[in-house]
Structures are given as C-alpha cells and as structure tokens.
mmCIF file of C-alpha atoms in Angstrom:
data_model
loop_
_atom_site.group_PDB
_atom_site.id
_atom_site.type_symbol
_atom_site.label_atom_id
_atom_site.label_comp_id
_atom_site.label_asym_id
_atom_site.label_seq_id
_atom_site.Cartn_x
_atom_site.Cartn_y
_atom_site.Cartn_z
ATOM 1 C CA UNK A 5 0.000 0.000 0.000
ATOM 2 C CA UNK A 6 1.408 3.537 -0.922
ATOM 3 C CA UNK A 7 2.107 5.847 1.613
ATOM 4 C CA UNK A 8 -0.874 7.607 1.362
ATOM 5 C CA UNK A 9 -3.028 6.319 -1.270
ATOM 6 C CA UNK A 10 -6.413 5.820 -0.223
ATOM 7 C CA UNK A 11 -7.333 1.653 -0.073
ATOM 8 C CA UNK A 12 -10.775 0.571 -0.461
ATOM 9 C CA UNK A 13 -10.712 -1.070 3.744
ATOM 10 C CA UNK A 14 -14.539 -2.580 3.941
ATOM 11 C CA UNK A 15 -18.072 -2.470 3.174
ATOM 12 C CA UNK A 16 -20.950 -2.054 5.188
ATOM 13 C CA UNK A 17 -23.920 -4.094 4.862
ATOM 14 C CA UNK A 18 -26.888 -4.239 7.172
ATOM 15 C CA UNK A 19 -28.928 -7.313 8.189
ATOM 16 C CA UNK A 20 -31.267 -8.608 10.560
ATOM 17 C CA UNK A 21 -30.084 -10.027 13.466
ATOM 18 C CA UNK A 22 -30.905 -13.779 14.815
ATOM 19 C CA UNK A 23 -32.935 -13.407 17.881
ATOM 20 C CA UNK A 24 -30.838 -15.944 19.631
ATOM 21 C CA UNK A 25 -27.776 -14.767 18.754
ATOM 22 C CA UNK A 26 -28.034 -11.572 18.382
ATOM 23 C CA UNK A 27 -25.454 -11.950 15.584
ATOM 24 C CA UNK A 28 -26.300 -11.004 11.788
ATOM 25 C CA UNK A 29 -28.433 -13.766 10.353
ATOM 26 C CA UNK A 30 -26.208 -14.203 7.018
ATOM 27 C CA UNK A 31 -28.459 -14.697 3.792
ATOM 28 C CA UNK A 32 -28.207 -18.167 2.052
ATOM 29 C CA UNK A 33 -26.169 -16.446 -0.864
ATOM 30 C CA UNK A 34 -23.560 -15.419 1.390
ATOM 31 C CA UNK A 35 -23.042 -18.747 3.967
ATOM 32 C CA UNK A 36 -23.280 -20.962 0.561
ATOM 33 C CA UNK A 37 -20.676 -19.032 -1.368
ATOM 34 C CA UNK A 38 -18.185 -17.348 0.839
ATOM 35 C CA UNK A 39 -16.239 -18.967 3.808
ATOM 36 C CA UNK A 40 -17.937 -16.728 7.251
ATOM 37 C CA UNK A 41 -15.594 -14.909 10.158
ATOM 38 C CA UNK A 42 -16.720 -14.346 13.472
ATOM 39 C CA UNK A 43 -17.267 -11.073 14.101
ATOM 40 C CA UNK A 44 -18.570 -9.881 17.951
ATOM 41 C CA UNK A 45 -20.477 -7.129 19.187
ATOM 42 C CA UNK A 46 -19.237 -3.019 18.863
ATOM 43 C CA UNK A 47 -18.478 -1.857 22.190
ATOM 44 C CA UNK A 48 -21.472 1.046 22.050
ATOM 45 C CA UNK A 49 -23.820 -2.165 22.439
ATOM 46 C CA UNK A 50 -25.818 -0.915 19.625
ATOM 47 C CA UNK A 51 -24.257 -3.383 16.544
ATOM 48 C CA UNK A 52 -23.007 -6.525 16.294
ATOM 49 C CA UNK A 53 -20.920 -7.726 13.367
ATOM 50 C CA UNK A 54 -19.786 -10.963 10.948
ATOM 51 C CA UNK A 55 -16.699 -10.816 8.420
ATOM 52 C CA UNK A 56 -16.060 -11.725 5.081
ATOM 53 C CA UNK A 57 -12.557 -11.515 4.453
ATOM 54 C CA UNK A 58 -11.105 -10.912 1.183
ATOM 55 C CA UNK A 59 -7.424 -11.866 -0.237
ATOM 56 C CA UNK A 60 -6.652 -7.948 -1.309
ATOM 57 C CA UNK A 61 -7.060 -6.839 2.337
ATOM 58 C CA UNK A 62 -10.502 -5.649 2.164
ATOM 59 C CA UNK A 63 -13.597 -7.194 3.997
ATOM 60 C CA UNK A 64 -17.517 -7.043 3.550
ATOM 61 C CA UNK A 65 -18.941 -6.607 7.225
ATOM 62 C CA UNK A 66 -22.555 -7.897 7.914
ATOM 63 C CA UNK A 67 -24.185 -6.059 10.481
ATOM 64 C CA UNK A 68 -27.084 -5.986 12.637
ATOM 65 C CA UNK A 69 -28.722 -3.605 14.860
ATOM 66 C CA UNK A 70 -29.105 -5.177 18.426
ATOM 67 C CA UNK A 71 -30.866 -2.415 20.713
ATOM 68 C CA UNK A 72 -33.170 -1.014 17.859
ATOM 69 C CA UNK A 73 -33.047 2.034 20.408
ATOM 70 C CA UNK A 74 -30.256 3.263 19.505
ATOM 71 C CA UNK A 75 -30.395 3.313 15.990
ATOM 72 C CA UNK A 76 -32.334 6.911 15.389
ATOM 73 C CA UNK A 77 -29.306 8.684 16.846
ATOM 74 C CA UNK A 78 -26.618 5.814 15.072
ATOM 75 C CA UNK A 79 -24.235 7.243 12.520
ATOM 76 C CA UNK A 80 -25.685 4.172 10.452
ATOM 77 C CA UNK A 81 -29.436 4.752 11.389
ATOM 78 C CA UNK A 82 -31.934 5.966 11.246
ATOM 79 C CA UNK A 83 -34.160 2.815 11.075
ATOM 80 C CA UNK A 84 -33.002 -0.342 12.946
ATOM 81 C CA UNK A 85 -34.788 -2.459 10.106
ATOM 82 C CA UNK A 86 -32.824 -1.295 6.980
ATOM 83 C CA UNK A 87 -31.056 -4.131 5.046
ATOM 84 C CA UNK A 88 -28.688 -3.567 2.000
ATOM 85 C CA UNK A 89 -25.477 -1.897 1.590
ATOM 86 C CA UNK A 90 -24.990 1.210 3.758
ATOM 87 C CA UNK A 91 -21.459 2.294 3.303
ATOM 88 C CA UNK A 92 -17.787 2.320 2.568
ATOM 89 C CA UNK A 93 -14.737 2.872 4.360
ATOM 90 C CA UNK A 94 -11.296 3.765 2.895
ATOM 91 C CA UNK A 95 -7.874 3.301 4.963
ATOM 92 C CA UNK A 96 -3.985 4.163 4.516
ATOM 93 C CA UNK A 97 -0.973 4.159 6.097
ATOM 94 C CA UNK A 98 -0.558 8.111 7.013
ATOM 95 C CA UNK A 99 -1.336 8.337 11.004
ATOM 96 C CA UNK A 100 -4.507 9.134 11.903
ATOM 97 C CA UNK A 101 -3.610 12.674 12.522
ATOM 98 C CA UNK A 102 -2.108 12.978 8.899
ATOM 99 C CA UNK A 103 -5.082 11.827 7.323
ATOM 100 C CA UNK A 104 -7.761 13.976 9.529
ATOM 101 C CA UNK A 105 -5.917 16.898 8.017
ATOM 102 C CA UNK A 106 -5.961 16.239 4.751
ATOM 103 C CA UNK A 107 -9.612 15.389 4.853
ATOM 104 C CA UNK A 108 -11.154 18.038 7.351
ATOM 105 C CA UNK A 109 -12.761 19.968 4.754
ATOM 106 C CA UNK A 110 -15.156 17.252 4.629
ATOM 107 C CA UNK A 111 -14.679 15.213 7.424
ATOM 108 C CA UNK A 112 -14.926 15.960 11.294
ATOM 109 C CA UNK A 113 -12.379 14.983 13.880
ATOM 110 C CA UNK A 114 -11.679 10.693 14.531
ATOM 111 C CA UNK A 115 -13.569 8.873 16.960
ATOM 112 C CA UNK A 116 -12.135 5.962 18.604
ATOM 113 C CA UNK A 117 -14.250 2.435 18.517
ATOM 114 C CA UNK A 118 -13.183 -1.381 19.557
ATOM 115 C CA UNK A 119 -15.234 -4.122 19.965
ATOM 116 C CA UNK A 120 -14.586 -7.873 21.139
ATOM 117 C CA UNK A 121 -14.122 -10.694 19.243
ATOM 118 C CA UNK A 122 -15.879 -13.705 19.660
ATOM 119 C CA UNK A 123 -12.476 -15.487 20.769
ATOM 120 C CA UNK A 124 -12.366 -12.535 23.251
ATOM 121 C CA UNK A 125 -9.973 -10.485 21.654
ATOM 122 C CA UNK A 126 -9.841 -6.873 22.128
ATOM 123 C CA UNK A 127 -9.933 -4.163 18.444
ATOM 124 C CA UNK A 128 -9.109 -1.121 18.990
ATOM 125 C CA UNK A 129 -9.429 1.507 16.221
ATOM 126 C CA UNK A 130 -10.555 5.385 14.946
ATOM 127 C CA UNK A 131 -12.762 6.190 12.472
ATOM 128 C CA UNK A 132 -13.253 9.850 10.614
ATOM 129 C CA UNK A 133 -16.851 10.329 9.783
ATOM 130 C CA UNK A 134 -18.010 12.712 6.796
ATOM 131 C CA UNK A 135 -19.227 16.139 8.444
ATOM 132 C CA UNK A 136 -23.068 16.695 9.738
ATOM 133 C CA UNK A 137 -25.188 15.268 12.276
ATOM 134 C CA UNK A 138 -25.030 12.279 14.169
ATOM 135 C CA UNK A 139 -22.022 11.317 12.412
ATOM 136 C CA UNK A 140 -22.720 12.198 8.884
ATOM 137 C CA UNK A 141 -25.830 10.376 8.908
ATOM 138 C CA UNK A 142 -27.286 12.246 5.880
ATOM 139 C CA UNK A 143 -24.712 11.373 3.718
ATOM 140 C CA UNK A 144 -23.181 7.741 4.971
ATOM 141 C CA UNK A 145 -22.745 5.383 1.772
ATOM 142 C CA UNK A 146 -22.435 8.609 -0.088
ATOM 143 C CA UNK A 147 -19.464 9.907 1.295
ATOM 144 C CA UNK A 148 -17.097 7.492 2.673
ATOM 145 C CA UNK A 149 -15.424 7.187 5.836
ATOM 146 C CA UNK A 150 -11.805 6.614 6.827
ATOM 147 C CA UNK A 151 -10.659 3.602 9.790
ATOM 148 C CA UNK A 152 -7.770 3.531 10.906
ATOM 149 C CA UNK A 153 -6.139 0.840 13.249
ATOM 150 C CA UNK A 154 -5.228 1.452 17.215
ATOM 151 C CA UNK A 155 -4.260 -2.351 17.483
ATOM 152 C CA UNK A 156 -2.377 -4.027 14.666
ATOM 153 C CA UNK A 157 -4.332 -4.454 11.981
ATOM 154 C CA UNK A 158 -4.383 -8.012 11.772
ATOM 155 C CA UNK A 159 -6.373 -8.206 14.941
ATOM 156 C CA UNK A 160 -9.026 -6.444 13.630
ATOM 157 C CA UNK A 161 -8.484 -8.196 9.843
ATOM 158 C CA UNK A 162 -7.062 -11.646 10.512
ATOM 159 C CA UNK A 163 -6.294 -12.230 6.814
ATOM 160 C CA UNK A 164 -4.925 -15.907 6.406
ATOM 161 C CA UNK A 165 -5.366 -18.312 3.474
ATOM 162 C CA UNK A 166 -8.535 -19.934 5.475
ATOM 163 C CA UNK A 167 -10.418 -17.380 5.683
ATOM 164 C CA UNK A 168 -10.274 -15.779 2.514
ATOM 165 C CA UNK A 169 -10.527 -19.167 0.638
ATOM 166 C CA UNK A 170 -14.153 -19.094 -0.122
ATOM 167 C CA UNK A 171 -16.514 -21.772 -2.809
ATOM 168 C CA UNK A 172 -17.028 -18.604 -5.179
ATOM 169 C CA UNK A 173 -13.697 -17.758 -5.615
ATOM 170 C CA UNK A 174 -13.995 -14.225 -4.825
ATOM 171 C CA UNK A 175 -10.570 -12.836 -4.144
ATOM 172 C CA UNK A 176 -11.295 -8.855 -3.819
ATOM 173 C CA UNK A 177 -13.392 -6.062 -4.473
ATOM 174 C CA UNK A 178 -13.873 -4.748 -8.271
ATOM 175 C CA UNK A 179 -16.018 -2.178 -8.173
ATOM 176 C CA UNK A 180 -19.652 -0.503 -6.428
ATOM 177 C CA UNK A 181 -21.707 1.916 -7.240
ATOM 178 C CA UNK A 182 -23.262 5.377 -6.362
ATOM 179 C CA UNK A 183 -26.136 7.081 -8.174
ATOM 180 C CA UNK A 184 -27.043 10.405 -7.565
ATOM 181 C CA UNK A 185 -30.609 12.074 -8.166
ATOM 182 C CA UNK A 186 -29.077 15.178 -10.440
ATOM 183 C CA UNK A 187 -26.258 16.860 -12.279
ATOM 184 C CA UNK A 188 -25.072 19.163 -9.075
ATOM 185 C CA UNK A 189 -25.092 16.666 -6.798
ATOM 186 C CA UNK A 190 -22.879 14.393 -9.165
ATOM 187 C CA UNK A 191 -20.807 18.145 -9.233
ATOM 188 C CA UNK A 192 -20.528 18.190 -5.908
ATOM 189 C CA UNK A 193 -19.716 14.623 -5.012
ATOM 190 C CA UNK A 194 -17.218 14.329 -7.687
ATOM 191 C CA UNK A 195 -15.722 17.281 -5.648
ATOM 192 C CA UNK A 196 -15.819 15.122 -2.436
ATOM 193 C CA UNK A 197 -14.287 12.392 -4.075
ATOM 194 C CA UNK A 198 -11.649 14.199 -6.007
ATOM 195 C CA UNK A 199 -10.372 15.770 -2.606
ATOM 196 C CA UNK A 200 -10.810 12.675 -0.318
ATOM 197 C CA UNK A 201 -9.083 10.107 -3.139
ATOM 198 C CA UNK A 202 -6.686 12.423 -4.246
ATOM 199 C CA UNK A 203 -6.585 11.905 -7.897
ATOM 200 C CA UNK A 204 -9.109 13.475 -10.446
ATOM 201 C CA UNK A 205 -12.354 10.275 -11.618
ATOM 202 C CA UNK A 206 -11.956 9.598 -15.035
ATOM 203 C CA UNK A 207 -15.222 10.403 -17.180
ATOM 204 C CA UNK A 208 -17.354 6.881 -18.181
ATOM 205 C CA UNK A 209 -21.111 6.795 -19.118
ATOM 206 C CA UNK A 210 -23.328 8.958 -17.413
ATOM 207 C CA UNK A 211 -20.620 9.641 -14.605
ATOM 208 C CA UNK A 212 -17.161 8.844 -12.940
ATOM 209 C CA UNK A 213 -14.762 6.168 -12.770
ATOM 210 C CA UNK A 214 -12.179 6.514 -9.554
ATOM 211 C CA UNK A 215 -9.560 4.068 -8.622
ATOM 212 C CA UNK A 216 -8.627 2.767 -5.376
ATOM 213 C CA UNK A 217 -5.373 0.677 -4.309
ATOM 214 C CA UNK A 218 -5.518 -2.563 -2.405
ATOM 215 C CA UNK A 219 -4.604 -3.458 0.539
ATOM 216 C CA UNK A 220 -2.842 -6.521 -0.470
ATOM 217 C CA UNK A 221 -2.158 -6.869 -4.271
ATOM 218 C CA UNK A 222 -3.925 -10.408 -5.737
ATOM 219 C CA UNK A 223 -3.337 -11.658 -9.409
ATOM 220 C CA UNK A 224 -5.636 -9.880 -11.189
ATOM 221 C CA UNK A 225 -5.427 -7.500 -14.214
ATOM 222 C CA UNK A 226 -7.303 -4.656 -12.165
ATOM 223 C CA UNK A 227 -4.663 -2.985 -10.290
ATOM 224 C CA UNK A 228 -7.729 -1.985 -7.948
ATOM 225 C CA UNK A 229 -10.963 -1.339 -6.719
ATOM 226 C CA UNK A 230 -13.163 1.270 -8.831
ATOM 227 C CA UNK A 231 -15.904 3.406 -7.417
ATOM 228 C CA UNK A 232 -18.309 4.813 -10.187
ATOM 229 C CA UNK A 233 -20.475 7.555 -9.335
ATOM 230 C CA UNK A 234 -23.168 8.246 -12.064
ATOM 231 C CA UNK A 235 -26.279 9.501 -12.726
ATOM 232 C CA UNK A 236 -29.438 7.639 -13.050
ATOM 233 C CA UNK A 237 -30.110 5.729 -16.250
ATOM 234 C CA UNK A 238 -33.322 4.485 -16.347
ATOM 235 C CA UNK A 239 -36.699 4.374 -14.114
ATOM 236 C CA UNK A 240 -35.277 1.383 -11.314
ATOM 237 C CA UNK A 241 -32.441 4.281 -10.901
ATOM 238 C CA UNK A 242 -34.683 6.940 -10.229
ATOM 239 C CA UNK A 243 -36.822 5.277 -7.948
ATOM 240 C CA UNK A 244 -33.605 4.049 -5.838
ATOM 241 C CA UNK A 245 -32.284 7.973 -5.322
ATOM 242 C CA UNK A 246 -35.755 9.209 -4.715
ATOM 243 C CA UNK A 247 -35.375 8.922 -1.148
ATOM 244 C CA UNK A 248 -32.008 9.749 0.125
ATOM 245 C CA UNK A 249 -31.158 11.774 -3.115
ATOM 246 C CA UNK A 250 -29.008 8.988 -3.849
ATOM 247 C CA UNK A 251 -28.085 4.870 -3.651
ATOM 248 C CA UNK A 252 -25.428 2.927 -3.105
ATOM 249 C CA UNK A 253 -24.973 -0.863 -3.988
ATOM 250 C CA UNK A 254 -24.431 -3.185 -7.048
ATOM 251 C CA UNK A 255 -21.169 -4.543 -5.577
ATOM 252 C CA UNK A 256 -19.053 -6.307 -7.732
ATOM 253 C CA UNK A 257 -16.514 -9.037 -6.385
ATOM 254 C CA UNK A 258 -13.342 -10.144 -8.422
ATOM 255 C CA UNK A 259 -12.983 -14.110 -8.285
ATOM 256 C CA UNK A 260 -9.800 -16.291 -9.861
ATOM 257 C CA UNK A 261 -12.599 -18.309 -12.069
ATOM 258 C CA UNK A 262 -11.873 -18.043 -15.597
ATOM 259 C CA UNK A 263 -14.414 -16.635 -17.751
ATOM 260 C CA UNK A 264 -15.701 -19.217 -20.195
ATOM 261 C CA UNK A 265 -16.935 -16.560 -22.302
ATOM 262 C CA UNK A 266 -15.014 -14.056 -24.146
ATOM 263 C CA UNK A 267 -14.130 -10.774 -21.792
ATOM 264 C CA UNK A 268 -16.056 -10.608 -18.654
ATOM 265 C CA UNK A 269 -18.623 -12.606 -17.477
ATOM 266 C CA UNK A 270 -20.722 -11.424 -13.923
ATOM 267 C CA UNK A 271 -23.335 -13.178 -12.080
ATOM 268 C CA UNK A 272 -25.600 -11.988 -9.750
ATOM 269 C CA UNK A 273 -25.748 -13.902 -6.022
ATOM 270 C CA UNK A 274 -28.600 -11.836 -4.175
ATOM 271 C CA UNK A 275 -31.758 -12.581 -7.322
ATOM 272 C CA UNK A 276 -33.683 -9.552 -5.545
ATOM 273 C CA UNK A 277 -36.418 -9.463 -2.952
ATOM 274 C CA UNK A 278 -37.378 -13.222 -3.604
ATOM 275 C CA UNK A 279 -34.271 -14.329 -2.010
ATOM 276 C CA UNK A 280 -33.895 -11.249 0.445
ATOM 277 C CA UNK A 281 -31.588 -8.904 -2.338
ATOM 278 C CA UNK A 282 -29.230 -6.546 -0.357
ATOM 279 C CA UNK A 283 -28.951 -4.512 -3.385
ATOM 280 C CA UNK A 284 -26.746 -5.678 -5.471
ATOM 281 C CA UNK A 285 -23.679 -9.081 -4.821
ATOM 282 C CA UNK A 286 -21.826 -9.924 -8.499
ATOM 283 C CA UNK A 287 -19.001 -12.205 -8.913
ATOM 284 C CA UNK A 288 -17.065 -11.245 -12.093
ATOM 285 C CA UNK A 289 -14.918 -13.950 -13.554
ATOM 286 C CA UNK A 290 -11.976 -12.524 -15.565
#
C-alpha cells in the first residue's frame, strides 16, 4: 500500500439479526458461497458484526442492529430495520492525525471504537466520519469514511489463506456503485471524491470512474478497486435515489474463475427481494 493512497478497507452491509444470537443472520447467498468470520459485538452495544474476508485486504462486514433504540441517533441509522449496503470505508498508512488533516474539509475529527471478538480479543481503532449530524448520517454510503487501526491491523483483519478461501472464488473487491438524483449533486460529489481520493475520476457513461489501491495486491489485471459515481439511467435508478437523493450498492466481487466466455462474465448472487436482495452481490470472472 502507498504511503498515502487511499485503499478501499470494507463495506458495510446491514442485516437482521438472529434473535438468539443476536449476531447477523447471514443470507443463504452469502453462507453458501463465501467462507464466514466471526465477528462480535461493537463496544457502544448498539451493533453486532460478521466478516467476510477478502485476499486484497478488504472485507464485507454484515451487520445488525441489536438495541433497535439506539439506531435513530446511530451514525448508520436511522431505522433499525434497513437491510442492504450502507457504506464504505477507505484506509492508509498516514497516522490518523495525517489523514484527519488532509480530509477536514469534509470530514470531522476521529472517533475511537473497539469491539470484542468472539475469541475474546480486544480491536481497537478510529474512524473519521463525513461532516453533519449524528455522524454524517445524511450522507453515509455517499461519502465514505476513513478507519484507521489502534491495534495491529491483523487483529481487527485476521487475513490468512482460510479465511479468505471461499466456494465462489472471490478474491477482492472490483467495483460498487453510487447514483445520484441530479447533475449538481454528481458536481458536488465528484468534488468530495476528487479531494478525499486524491486523484481526479476519469469520465465513463453517465458519470465517474475513480480508482482505489488494495490493501494486499492479488493476481488480477485490475490494479484496484473502482468506485463509479453516475447519474441515473433508467426508471429502477430513479426510484432508488428518490429517497435519500441517492443509492449505493451493485457490488461487484473479483474471483480467480476463468471466464468461459469471451471478456467478462458477472453473475448476480442476491436474485432480488425473492431471495432477500441486499442490493446488489456480483461475482465477475476474468
């Protein structure tokens, strides 16, 4: 990892908890195709948490409200019931001061968090919020947040070849989406992102293309994670931003299957509401 590019770290994606547990209860299209991490419960009591690790460092985490209380005034609230993908976290290796100012135009001061591991294990770590209320709330999946490690990383990430050996094959993150309602809100995000990423997106269809490093390099012939920003392009899109003003989702996973078709070939896990869609899982085989 560079010294201070910007590293796609994990995804956020909400669930309902198992009422015995109280742990995520992880769909069928994730427990059948990728190999599951024990997470543990955030130390705020509000969330608790699952893992699926990833060879190029970066990790999908399921979560679940567990005191629906608390959600309303949650930096991932406001409703304890949402399920689907709810945000995006970047790392790198400048300190934690560093980064904060380089990002404070945009982002308020670090916040320290931990949590316990279900083997008991204290992580320790700080994360940098986009400005506004209740911890960006407005604009979280939108705007992405930084984390950076208090404990070594690898307490909080315990990459090793079990755990990122999953049935699919996926080996890393290849790209996810955000669609915004109108022009200057793709203006003004592109802005955001330009600043926060440090290089300029490159201009695709109906939006932005901007690159990420990994956190681990994996054979692959994408050097690293894209995020595209775009505007809506057809009526589905426009009913997804009509809410929030915008939507984030349509994750795409790199796996080390070979395509048997020429180019790419991506297949969708989560078939939509039949099946409990999250908003979006695709494998890509290159």
């Amino acid at each position: 990892m560079a010294s201070s590019q910007q590293c796609l770290d994990h995804l956020i994606l909400f669930v309902p908890a198992n009422t015995a547990t109280q742990l995520p209860e992880v769909p069928s299209f994730f427990s059948d195709n990728f190999t599951l991490t024990p997470g543990g419960f955030h130390a705020d009591g509000a969330t608790s948490n699952i893992l699926i690790l990833l060879a190029d460092g970066c990790y999908i985490e399921l979560i679940s409200f567990i005191n629906p209380s608390l959600a309303p005034d949650h930096w991932w609230g406001p409703e304890a019931s949402f399920v689907g993908w709810k945000d995006w976290c970047l790392t790198n290796s400048l300190s934690l001061e560093k980064n904060y100012k380089a990002v404070k135009d945009t982002h308020s001061e670090p916040i320290k968090g931990g949590r316990k591991r279900a083997d008991g294990v204290d992580v320790a770590w700080a994360v940098t919020f986009p400005k506004g209320e209740k911890g960006g709330q407005s604009v979280r999946g939108k705007v992405p947040f930084f984390c950076h490690d208090l404990t070594p990383r690898s307490v909080r990430v315990p990459i090793d070849k079990t755990k990122t050996t999953h049935p699919c094959g996926a080996i890393g993150i290849s790209r996810l989406t955000i669609v915004v309602r109108d022009q200057a809100m793709l203006d003004e995000t592109r802005n955001i992102y330009d600043a926060v990423i440090g290089s300029a997106g490159e201009k695709v269809d109906a939006g932005f293309e901007f690159k990420l490093g990994r956190v681990h390099e994996v054979e692959t012939r994408d050097t690293g994670a894209k995020v595209i920003l775009r505007l809506p392009k057809n009526e589905e899109d426009q009913g997804r931003v009509e809410e929030r003003g915008f939507w984030y989702g349509d994750v795409v996973l790199l796996t080390n299957a070979k395509s048997r078709r020429s180019g790419r070939s991506a297949e969708r896990l989560d078939s939509g509401e039949r099946d409990g869609g999250v908003g979006g899982v695709w494998l890509e085989h290159t």
